[in-house]
Amino acid sequence: MSVRVLTDTARVLAEASHVEPDRARRRAWFTDDPIAQLGFRTAEDLVEAGETSRLIAMIKAIRVHERGG
């Protein structure tokens, strides 16, 4: 695993912690849950494909929506 993938994984999981505080559930989401809005790929797939910025943008949009914005 490359340094970029490790760094981007940490960035995504940190951002996702604002949406899902449970570490185990957050990790399961990252590796196992396909994201319909991003082509039914997992967050892990997206990070490996170099699409971290799209994934983080989606997580931030979820945060805004959850806060009522």
mmCIF file with all atom_site columns, N, CA and C in Angstrom:
data_model
loop_
_atom_site.group_PDB
_atom_site.id
_atom_site.type_symbol
_atom_site.label_atom_id
_atom_site.label_alt_id
_atom_site.label_comp_id
_atom_site.label_asym_id
_atom_site.label_entity_id
_atom_site.label_seq_id
_atom_site.pdbx_PDB_ins_code
_atom_site.Cartn_x
_atom_site.Cartn_y
_atom_site.Cartn_z
_atom_site.occupancy
_atom_site.B_iso_or_equiv
_atom_site.pdbx_formal_charge
_atom_site.auth_seq_id
_atom_site.auth_comp_id
_atom_site.auth_asym_id
_atom_site.auth_atom_id
_atom_site.pdbx_PDB_model_num
ATOM 1   N N  . MET A 1 1  ? 0.858   -1.182 0.000  1.00 0.00 ? 1  MET A N  1
ATOM 2   C CA . MET A 1 1  ? 0.000   0.000  0.000  1.00 0.00 ? 1  MET A CA 1
ATOM 3   C C  . MET A 1 1  ? 0.900   1.239  0.000  1.00 0.00 ? 1  MET A C  1
ATOM 4   N N  . SER A 1 2  ? 0.573   2.177  -0.847 1.00 0.00 ? 2  SER A N  1
ATOM 5   C CA . SER A 1 2  ? 1.409   3.374  -0.998 1.00 0.00 ? 2  SER A CA 1
ATOM 6   C C  . SER A 1 2  ? 1.168   4.373  0.145  1.00 0.00 ? 2  SER A C  1
ATOM 7   N N  . VAL A 1 3  ? 2.101   5.279  0.272  1.00 0.00 ? 3  VAL A N  1
ATOM 8   C CA . VAL A 1 3  ? 1.972   6.332  1.274  1.00 0.00 ? 3  VAL A CA 1
ATOM 9   C C  . VAL A 1 3  ? 0.734   7.176  0.995  1.00 0.00 ? 3  VAL A C  1
ATOM 10  N N  . ARG A 1 4  ? 0.473   7.465  -0.296 1.00 0.00 ? 4  ARG A N  1
ATOM 11  C CA . ARG A 1 4  ? -0.714  8.255  -0.644 1.00 0.00 ? 4  ARG A CA 1
ATOM 12  C C  . ARG A 1 4  ? -1.989  7.556  -0.188 1.00 0.00 ? 4  ARG A C  1
ATOM 13  N N  . VAL A 1 5  ? -2.089  6.263  -0.429 1.00 0.00 ? 5  VAL A N  1
ATOM 14  C CA . VAL A 1 5  ? -3.294  5.528  -0.041 1.00 0.00 ? 5  VAL A CA 1
ATOM 15  C C  . VAL A 1 5  ? -3.442  5.540  1.480  1.00 0.00 ? 5  VAL A C  1
ATOM 16  N N  . LEU A 1 6  ? -2.357  5.332  2.195  1.00 0.00 ? 6  LEU A N  1
ATOM 17  C CA . LEU A 1 6  ? -2.421  5.357  3.658  1.00 0.00 ? 6  LEU A CA 1
ATOM 18  C C  . LEU A 1 6  ? -2.839  6.739  4.169  1.00 0.00 ? 6  LEU A C  1
ATOM 19  N N  . THR A 1 7  ? -2.245  7.779  3.603  1.00 0.00 ? 7  THR A N  1
ATOM 20  C CA . THR A 1 7  ? -2.571  9.143  4.009  1.00 0.00 ? 7  THR A CA 1
ATOM 21  C C  . THR A 1 7  ? -4.018  9.486  3.680  1.00 0.00 ? 7  THR A C  1
ATOM 22  N N  . ASP A 1 8  ? -4.440  9.130  2.473  1.00 0.00 ? 8  ASP A N  1
ATOM 23  C CA . ASP A 1 8  ? -5.814  9.428  2.067  1.00 0.00 ? 8  ASP A CA 1
ATOM 24  C C  . ASP A 1 8  ? -6.827  8.628  2.879  1.00 0.00 ? 8  ASP A C  1
ATOM 25  N N  . THR A 1 9  ? -6.487  7.388  3.211  1.00 0.00 ? 9  THR A N  1
ATOM 26  C CA . THR A 1 9  ? -7.363  6.577  4.062  1.00 0.00 ? 9  THR A CA 1
ATOM 27  C C  . THR A 1 9  ? -7.561  7.261  5.405  1.00 0.00 ? 9  THR A C  1
ATOM 28  N N  . ALA A 1 10 ? -6.482  7.736  5.996  1.00 0.00 ? 10 ALA A N  1
ATOM 29  C CA . ALA A 1 10 ? -6.569  8.443  7.276  1.00 0.00 ? 10 ALA A CA 1
ATOM 30  C C  . ALA A 1 10 ? -7.416  9.702  7.150  1.00 0.00 ? 10 ALA A C  1
ATOM 31  N N  . ARG A 1 11 ? -7.264  10.441 6.063  1.00 0.00 ? 11 ARG A N  1
ATOM 32  C CA . ARG A 1 11 ? -8.061  11.670 5.840  1.00 0.00 ? 11 ARG A CA 1
ATOM 33  C C  . ARG A 1 11 ? -9.547  11.348 5.746  1.00 0.00 ? 11 ARG A C  1
ATOM 34  N N  . VAL A 1 12 ? -9.877  10.312 4.982  1.00 0.00 ? 12 VAL A N  1
ATOM 35  C CA . VAL A 1 12 ? -11.285 9.932  4.803  1.00 0.00 ? 12 VAL A CA 1
ATOM 36  C C  . VAL A 1 12 ? -11.884 9.457  6.124  1.00 0.00 ? 12 VAL A C  1
ATOM 37  N N  . LEU A 1 13 ? -11.178 8.607  6.832  1.00 0.00 ? 13 LEU A N  1
ATOM 38  C CA . LEU A 1 13 ? -11.711 8.099  8.103  1.00 0.00 ? 13 LEU A CA 1
ATOM 39  C C  . LEU A 1 13 ? -11.845 9.215  9.137  1.00 0.00 ? 13 LEU A C  1
ATOM 40  N N  . ALA A 1 14 ? -10.933 10.171 9.119  1.00 0.00 ? 14 ALA A N  1
ATOM 41  C CA . ALA A 1 14 ? -11.051 11.311 10.040 1.00 0.00 ? 14 ALA A CA 1
ATOM 42  C C  . ALA A 1 14 ? -12.280 12.146 9.696  1.00 0.00 ? 14 ALA A C  1
ATOM 43  N N  . GLU A 1 15 ? -12.496 12.410 8.430  1.00 0.00 ? 15 GLU A N  1
ATOM 44  C CA . GLU A 1 15 ? -13.666 13.182 8.013  1.00 0.00 ? 15 GLU A CA 1
ATOM 45  C C  . GLU A 1 15 ? -14.946 12.419 8.329  1.00 0.00 ? 15 GLU A C  1
ATOM 46  N N  . ALA A 1 16 ? -14.932 11.112 8.093  1.00 0.00 ? 16 ALA A N  1
ATOM 47  C CA . ALA A 1 16 ? -16.115 10.286 8.346  1.00 0.00 ? 16 ALA A CA 1
ATOM 48  C C  . ALA A 1 16 ? -16.433 10.175 9.834  1.00 0.00 ? 16 ALA A C  1
ATOM 49  N N  . SER A 1 17 ? -15.458 10.441 10.684 1.00 0.00 ? 17 SER A N  1
ATOM 50  C CA . SER A 1 17 ? -15.707 10.354 12.130 1.00 0.00 ? 17 SER A CA 1
ATOM 51  C C  . SER A 1 17 ? -16.727 11.380 12.594 1.00 0.00 ? 17 SER A C  1
ATOM 52  N N  . HIS A 1 18 ? -16.922 12.436 11.810 1.00 0.00 ? 18 HIS A N  1
ATOM 53  C CA . HIS A 1 18 ? -17.922 13.447 12.151 1.00 0.00 ? 18 HIS A CA 1
ATOM 54  C C  . HIS A 1 18 ? -19.334 12.969 11.834 1.00 0.00 ? 18 HIS A C  1
ATOM 55  N N  . VAL A 1 19 ? -19.428 11.952 10.987 1.00 0.00 ? 19 VAL A N  1
ATOM 56  C CA . VAL A 1 19 ? -20.719 11.390 10.604 1.00 0.00 ? 19 VAL A CA 1
ATOM 57  C C  . VAL A 1 19 ? -20.988 10.103 11.379 1.00 0.00 ? 19 VAL A C  1
ATOM 58  N N  . GLU A 1 20 ? -19.958 9.276  11.517 1.00 0.00 ? 20 GLU A N  1
ATOM 59  C CA . GLU A 1 20 ? -20.074 8.003  12.242 1.00 0.00 ? 20 GLU A CA 1
ATOM 60  C C  . GLU A 1 20 ? -18.971 7.931  13.294 1.00 0.00 ? 20 GLU A C  1
ATOM 61  N N  . PRO A 1 21 ? -19.327 8.194  14.555 1.00 0.00 ? 21 PRO A N  1
ATOM 62  C CA . PRO A 1 21 ? -18.302 8.220  15.601 1.00 0.00 ? 21 PRO A CA 1
ATOM 63  C C  . PRO A 1 21 ? -17.752 6.842  15.988 1.00 0.00 ? 21 PRO A C  1
ATOM 64  N N  . ASP A 1 22 ? -18.481 5.782  15.714 1.00 0.00 ? 22 ASP A N  1
ATOM 65  C CA . ASP A 1 22 ? -18.036 4.439  16.085 1.00 0.00 ? 22 ASP A CA 1
ATOM 66  C C  . ASP A 1 22 ? -16.947 3.963  15.117 1.00 0.00 ? 22 ASP A C  1
ATOM 67  N N  . ARG A 1 23 ? -15.765 3.727  15.647 1.00 0.00 ? 23 ARG A N  1
ATOM 68  C CA . ARG A 1 23 ? -14.603 3.386  14.808 1.00 0.00 ? 23 ARG A CA 1
ATOM 69  C C  . ARG A 1 23 ? -14.811 2.102  14.011 1.00 0.00 ? 23 ARG A C  1
ATOM 70  N N  . ALA A 1 24 ? -15.352 1.067  14.638 1.00 0.00 ? 24 ALA A N  1
ATOM 71  C CA . ALA A 1 24 ? -15.556 -0.213 13.959 1.00 0.00 ? 24 ALA A CA 1
ATOM 72  C C  . ALA A 1 24 ? -16.563 -0.068 12.813 1.00 0.00 ? 24 ALA A C  1
ATOM 73  N N  . ARG A 1 25 ? -17.632 0.655  13.056 1.00 0.00 ? 25 ARG A N  1
ATOM 74  C CA . ARG A 1 25 ? -18.636 0.865  12.005 1.00 0.00 ? 25 ARG A CA 1
ATOM 75  C C  . ARG A 1 25 ? -18.076 1.721  10.869 1.00 0.00 ? 25 ARG A C  1
ATOM 76  N N  . ARG A 1 26 ? -17.270 2.715  11.232 1.00 0.00 ? 26 ARG A N  1
ATOM 77  C CA . ARG A 1 26 ? -16.648 3.575  10.225 1.00 0.00 ? 26 ARG A CA 1
ATOM 78  C C  . ARG A 1 26 ? -15.708 2.748  9.343  1.00 0.00 ? 26 ARG A C  1
ATOM 79  N N  . ARG A 1 27 ? -14.937 1.886  9.953  1.00 0.00 ? 27 ARG A N  1
ATOM 80  C CA . ARG A 1 27 ? -13.998 1.033  9.205  1.00 0.00 ? 27 ARG A CA 1
ATOM 81  C C  . ARG A 1 27 ? -14.766 0.055  8.301  1.00 0.00 ? 27 ARG A C  1
ATOM 82  N N  . ALA A 1 28 ? -15.851 -0.514 8.817  1.00 0.00 ? 28 ALA A N  1
ATOM 83  C CA . ALA A 1 28 ? -16.671 -1.429 8.016  1.00 0.00 ? 28 ALA A CA 1
ATOM 84  C C  . ALA A 1 28 ? -17.266 -0.690 6.820  1.00 0.00 ? 28 ALA A C  1
ATOM 85  N N  . TRP A 1 29 ? -17.739 0.530  7.031  1.00 0.00 ? 29 TRP A N  1
ATOM 86  C CA . TRP A 1 29 ? -18.262 1.338  5.936  1.00 0.00 ? 29 TRP A CA 1
ATOM 87  C C  . TRP A 1 29 ? -17.166 1.536  4.885  1.00 0.00 ? 29 TRP A C  1
ATOM 88  N N  . PHE A 1 30 ? -15.977 1.872  5.329  1.00 0.00 ? 30 PHE A N  1
ATOM 89  C CA . PHE A 1 30 ? -14.868 2.165  4.428  1.00 0.00 ? 30 PHE A CA 1
ATOM 90  C C  . PHE A 1 30 ? -14.551 0.976  3.522  1.00 0.00 ? 30 PHE A C  1
ATOM 91  N N  . THR A 1 31 ? -14.554 -0.218 4.088  1.00 0.00 ? 31 THR A N  1
ATOM 92  C CA . THR A 1 31 ? -14.122 -1.391 3.319  1.00 0.00 ? 31 THR A CA 1
ATOM 93  C C  . THR A 1 31 ? -15.256 -2.162 2.654  1.00 0.00 ? 31 THR A C  1
ATOM 94  N N  . ASP A 1 32 ? -16.478 -2.060 3.190  1.00 0.00 ? 32 ASP A N  1
ATOM 95  C CA . ASP A 1 32 ? -17.529 -2.991 2.765  1.00 0.00 ? 32 ASP A CA 1
ATOM 96  C C  . ASP A 1 32 ? -18.746 -2.390 2.077  1.00 0.00 ? 32 ASP A C  1
ATOM 97  N N  . ASP A 1 33 ? -19.044 -1.125 2.299  1.00 0.00 ? 33 ASP A N  1
ATOM 98  C CA . ASP A 1 33 ? -20.314 -0.564 1.820  1.00 0.00 ? 33 ASP A CA 1
ATOM 99  C C  . ASP A 1 33 ? -20.157 0.171  0.498  1.00 0.00 ? 33 ASP A C  1
ATOM 100 N N  . PRO A 1 34 ? -20.779 -0.347 -0.571 1.00 0.00 ? 34 PRO A N  1
ATOM 101 C CA . PRO A 1 34 ? -20.742 0.383  -1.835 1.00 0.00 ? 34 PRO A CA 1
ATOM 102 C C  . PRO A 1 34 ? -21.529 1.685  -1.732 1.00 0.00 ? 34 PRO A C  1
ATOM 103 N N  . ILE A 1 35 ? -21.019 2.725  -2.349 1.00 0.00 ? 35 ILE A N  1
ATOM 104 C CA . ILE A 1 35 ? -21.636 4.049  -2.302 1.00 0.00 ? 35 ILE A CA 1
ATOM 105 C C  . ILE A 1 35 ? -22.315 4.300  -3.649 1.00 0.00 ? 35 ILE A C  1
ATOM 106 N N  . ALA A 1 36 ? -23.627 4.304  -3.634 1.00 0.00 ? 36 ALA A N  1
ATOM 107 C CA . ALA A 1 36 ? -24.396 4.435  -4.880 1.00 0.00 ? 36 ALA A CA 1
ATOM 108 C C  . ALA A 1 36 ? -24.030 5.706  -5.642 1.00 0.00 ? 36 ALA A C  1
ATOM 109 N N  . GLN A 1 37 ? -23.901 6.816  -4.926 1.00 0.00 ? 37 GLN A N  1
ATOM 110 C CA . GLN A 1 37 ? -23.638 8.107  -5.564 1.00 0.00 ? 37 GLN A CA 1
ATOM 111 C C  . GLN A 1 37 ? -22.266 8.165  -6.241 1.00 0.00 ? 37 GLN A C  1
ATOM 112 N N  . LEU A 1 38 ? -21.404 7.240  -5.904 1.00 0.00 ? 38 LEU A N  1
ATOM 113 C CA . LEU A 1 38 ? -20.053 7.246  -6.475 1.00 0.00 ? 38 LEU A CA 1
ATOM 114 C C  . LEU A 1 38 ? -19.773 5.935  -7.220 1.00 0.00 ? 38 LEU A C  1
ATOM 115 N N  . GLY A 1 39 ? -20.780 5.462  -7.938 1.00 0.00 ? 39 GLY A N  1
ATOM 116 C CA . GLY A 1 39 ? -20.593 4.312  -8.813 1.00 0.00 ? 39 GLY A CA 1
ATOM 117 C C  . GLY A 1 39 ? -20.611 2.960  -8.133 1.00 0.00 ? 39 GLY A C  1
ATOM 118 N N  . PHE A 1 40 ? -21.233 2.875  -6.979 1.00 0.00 ? 40 PHE A N  1
ATOM 119 C CA . PHE A 1 40 ? -21.340 1.619  -6.229 1.00 0.00 ? 40 PHE A CA 1
ATOM 120 C C  . PHE A 1 40 ? -19.976 1.022  -5.892 1.00 0.00 ? 40 PHE A C  1
ATOM 121 N N  . ARG A 1 41 ? -19.004 1.916  -5.677 1.00 0.00 ? 41 ARG A N  1
ATOM 122 C CA . ARG A 1 41 ? -17.683 1.487  -5.207 1.00 0.00 ? 41 ARG A CA 1
ATOM 123 C C  . ARG A 1 41 ? -17.582 1.799  -3.724 1.00 0.00 ? 41 ARG A C  1
ATOM 124 N N  . THR A 1 42 ? -16.736 1.068  -3.036 1.00 0.00 ? 42 THR A N  1
ATOM 125 C CA . THR A 1 42 ? -16.524 1.344  -1.615 1.00 0.00 ? 42 THR A CA 1
ATOM 126 C C  . THR A 1 42 ? -15.600 2.548  -1.472 1.00 0.00 ? 42 THR A C  1
ATOM 127 N N  . ALA A 1 43 ? -15.574 3.093  -0.273 1.00 0.00 ? 43 ALA A N  1
ATOM 128 C CA . ALA A 1 43 ? -14.649 4.198  0.004  1.00 0.00 ? 43 ALA A CA 1
ATOM 129 C C  . ALA A 1 43 ? -13.211 3.740  -0.227 1.00 0.00 ? 43 ALA A C  1
ATOM 130 N N  . GLU A 1 44 ? -12.927 2.529  0.154  1.00 0.00 ? 44 GLU A N  1
ATOM 131 C CA . GLU A 1 44 ? -11.584 1.983  -0.060 1.00 0.00 ? 44 GLU A CA 1
ATOM 132 C C  . GLU A 1 44 ? -11.239 1.953  -1.551 1.00 0.00 ? 44 GLU A C  1
ATOM 133 N N  . ASP A 1 45 ? -12.178 1.519  -2.388 1.00 0.00 ? 45 ASP A N  1
ATOM 134 C CA . ASP A 1 45 ? -11.964 1.507  -3.838 1.00 0.00 ? 45 ASP A CA 1
ATOM 135 C C  . ASP A 1 45 ? -11.688 2.911  -4.362 1.00 0.00 ? 45 ASP A C  1
ATOM 136 N N  . LEU A 1 46 ? -12.464 3.879  -3.874 1.00 0.00 ? 46 LEU A N  1
ATOM 137 C CA . LEU A 1 46 ? -12.317 5.258  -4.328 1.00 0.00 ? 46 LEU A CA 1
ATOM 138 C C  . LEU A 1 46 ? -10.958 5.829  -3.944 1.00 0.00 ? 46 LEU A C  1
ATOM 139 N N  . VAL A 1 47 ? -10.515 5.558  -2.724 1.00 0.00 ? 47 VAL A N  1
ATOM 140 C CA . VAL A 1 47 ? -9.198  6.031  -2.288 1.00 0.00 ? 47 VAL A CA 1
ATOM 141 C C  . VAL A 1 47 ? -8.113  5.404  -3.152 1.00 0.00 ? 47 VAL A C  1
ATOM 142 N N  . GLU A 1 48 ? -8.212  4.102  -3.376 1.00 0.00 ? 48 GLU A N  1
ATOM 143 C CA . GLU A 1 48 ? -7.203  3.424  -4.184 1.00 0.00 ? 48 GLU A CA 1
ATOM 144 C C  . GLU A 1 48 ? -7.179  3.953  -5.619 1.00 0.00 ? 48 GLU A C  1
ATOM 145 N N  . ALA A 1 49 ? -8.337  4.406  -6.117 1.00 0.00 ? 49 ALA A N  1
ATOM 146 C CA . ALA A 1 49 ? -8.422  4.946  -7.472 1.00 0.00 ? 49 ALA A CA 1
ATOM 147 C C  . ALA A 1 49 ? -8.010  6.415  -7.548 1.00 0.00 ? 49 ALA A C  1
ATOM 148 N N  . GLY A 1 50 ? -7.637  6.999  -6.414 1.00 0.00 ? 50 GLY A N  1
ATOM 149 C CA . GLY A 1 50 ? -7.209  8.401  -6.409 1.00 0.00 ? 50 GLY A CA 1
ATOM 150 C C  . GLY A 1 50 ? -8.350  9.392  -6.388 1.00 0.00 ? 50 GLY A C  1
ATOM 151 N N  . GLU A 1 51 ? -9.530  8.951  -5.949 1.00 0.00 ? 51 GLU A N  1
ATOM 152 C CA . GLU A 1 51 ? -10.715 9.813  -5.938 1.00 0.00 ? 51 GLU A CA 1
ATOM 153 C C  . GLU A 1 51 ? -11.089 10.280 -4.529 1.00 0.00 ? 51 GLU A C  1
ATOM 154 N N  . THR A 1 52 ? -10.088 10.468 -3.714 1.00 0.00 ? 52 THR A N  1
ATOM 155 C CA . THR A 1 52 ? -10.300 10.878 -2.325 1.00 0.00 ? 52 THR A CA 1
ATOM 156 C C  . THR A 1 52 ? -11.042 12.202 -2.215 1.00 0.00 ? 52 THR A C  1
ATOM 157 N N  . SER A 1 53 ? -10.715 13.148 -3.062 1.00 0.00 ? 53 SER A N  1
ATOM 158 C CA . SER A 1 53 ? -11.366 14.468 -2.960 1.00 0.00 ? 53 SER A CA 1
ATOM 159 C C  . SER A 1 53 ? -12.868 14.356 -3.202 1.00 0.00 ? 53 SER A C  1
ATOM 160 N N  . ARG A 1 54 ? -13.296 13.528 -4.142 1.00 0.00 ? 54 ARG A N  1
ATOM 161 C CA . ARG A 1 54 ? -14.742 13.320 -4.385 1.00 0.00 ? 54 ARG A CA 1
ATOM 162 C C  . ARG A 1 54 ? -15.406 12.698 -3.163 1.00 0.00 ? 54 ARG A C  1
ATOM 163 N N  . LEU A 1 55 ? -14.727 11.751 -2.561 1.00 0.00 ? 55 LEU A N  1
ATOM 164 C CA . LEU A 1 55 ? -15.262 11.063 -1.393 1.00 0.00 ? 55 LEU A CA 1
ATOM 165 C C  . LEU A 1 55 ? -15.385 12.017 -0.199 1.00 0.00 ? 55 LEU A C  1
ATOM 166 N N  . ILE A 1 56 ? -14.368 12.802 0.047  1.00 0.00 ? 56 ILE A N  1
ATOM 167 C CA . ILE A 1 56 ? -14.403 13.761 1.149  1.00 0.00 ? 56 ILE A CA 1
ATOM 168 C C  . ILE A 1 56 ? -15.479 14.814 0.896  1.00 0.00 ? 56 ILE A C  1
ATOM 169 N N  . ALA A 1 57 ? -15.629 15.251 -0.332 1.00 0.00 ? 57 ALA A N  1
ATOM 170 C CA . ALA A 1 57 ? -16.687 16.219 -0.662 1.00 0.00 ? 57 ALA A CA 1
ATOM 171 C C  . ALA A 1 57 ? -18.060 15.629 -0.347 1.00 0.00 ? 57 ALA A C  1
ATOM 172 N N  . MET A 1 58 ? -18.261 14.350 -0.646 1.00 0.00 ? 58 MET A N  1
ATOM 173 C CA . MET A 1 58 ? -19.533 13.705 -0.350 1.00 0.00 ? 58 MET A CA 1
ATOM 174 C C  . MET A 1 58 ? -19.768 13.639 1.169  1.00 0.00 ? 58 MET A C  1
ATOM 175 N N  . ILE A 1 59 ? -18.740 13.280 1.915  1.00 0.00 ? 59 ILE A N  1
ATOM 176 C CA . ILE A 1 59 ? -18.869 13.198 3.374  1.00 0.00 ? 59 ILE A CA 1
ATOM 177 C C  . ILE A 1 59 ? -19.195 14.577 3.947  1.00 0.00 ? 59 ILE A C  1
ATOM 178 N N  . LYS A 1 60 ? -18.530 15.613 3.449  1.00 0.00 ? 60 LYS A N  1
ATOM 179 C CA . LYS A 1 60 ? -18.814 16.975 3.922  1.00 0.00 ? 60 LYS A CA 1
ATOM 180 C C  . LYS A 1 60 ? -20.243 17.378 3.598  1.00 0.00 ? 60 LYS A C  1
ATOM 181 N N  . ALA A 1 61 ? -20.746 16.993 2.424  1.00 0.00 ? 61 ALA A N  1
ATOM 182 C CA . ALA A 1 61 ? -22.132 17.297 2.059  1.00 0.00 ? 61 ALA A CA 1
ATOM 183 C C  . ALA A 1 61 ? -23.107 16.587 2.994  1.00 0.00 ? 61 ALA A C  1
ATOM 184 N N  . ILE A 1 62 ? -22.786 15.375 3.377  1.00 0.00 ? 62 ILE A N  1
ATOM 185 C CA . ILE A 1 62 ? -23.631 14.643 4.337  1.00 0.00 ? 62 ILE A CA 1
ATOM 186 C C  . ILE A 1 62 ? -23.646 15.376 5.673  1.00 0.00 ? 62 ILE A C  1
ATOM 187 N N  . ARG A 1 63 ? -22.490 15.838 6.117  1.00 0.00 ? 63 ARG A N  1
ATOM 188 C CA . ARG A 1 63 ? -22.410 16.579 7.382  1.00 0.00 ? 63 ARG A CA 1
ATOM 189 C C  . ARG A 1 63 ? -23.288 17.834 7.338  1.00 0.00 ? 63 ARG A C  1
ATOM 190 N N  . VAL A 1 64 ? -23.215 18.574 6.245  1.00 0.00 ? 64 VAL A N  1
ATOM 191 C CA . VAL A 1 64 ? -24.026 19.787 6.097  1.00 0.00 ? 64 VAL A CA 1
ATOM 192 C C  . VAL A 1 64 ? -25.500 19.436 6.142  1.00 0.00 ? 64 VAL A C  1
ATOM 193 N N  . HIS A 1 65 ? -25.870 18.392 5.427  1.00 0.00 ? 65 HIS A N  1
ATOM 194 C CA . HIS A 1 65 ? -27.276 17.963 5.391  1.00 0.00 ? 65 HIS A CA 1
ATOM 195 C C  . HIS A 1 65 ? -27.751 17.558 6.787  1.00 0.00 ? 65 HIS A C  1
ATOM 196 N N  . GLU A 1 66 ? -26.923 16.817 7.514  1.00 0.00 ? 66 GLU A N  1
ATOM 197 C CA . GLU A 1 66 ? -27.301 16.359 8.846  1.00 0.00 ? 66 GLU A CA 1
ATOM 198 C C  . GLU A 1 66 ? -27.440 17.515 9.828  1.00 0.00 ? 66 GLU A C  1
ATOM 199 N N  . ARG A 1 67 ? -26.712 18.598 9.584  1.00 0.00 ? 67 ARG A N  1
ATOM 200 C CA . ARG A 1 67 ? -26.824 19.780 10.459 1.00 0.00 ? 67 ARG A CA 1
ATOM 201 C C  . ARG A 1 67 ? -27.984 20.676 10.046 1.00 0.00 ? 67 ARG A C  1
ATOM 202 N N  . GLY A 1 68 ? -28.675 20.283 8.972  1.00 0.00 ? 68 GLY A N  1
ATOM 203 C CA . GLY A 1 68 ? -29.820 21.062 8.546  1.00 0.00 ? 68 GLY A CA 1
ATOM 204 C C  . GLY A 1 68 ? -29.484 22.185 7.587  1.00 0.00 ? 68 GLY A C  1
ATOM 205 N N  . GLY A 1 69 ? -28.286 22.132 7.009  1.00 0.00 ? 69 GLY A N  1
ATOM 206 C CA . GLY A 1 69 ? -27.855 23.205 6.118  1.00 0.00 ? 69 GLY A CA 1
ATOM 207 C C  . GLY A 1 69 ? -28.118 22.853 4.746  1.00 0.00 ? 69 GLY A C  1
#
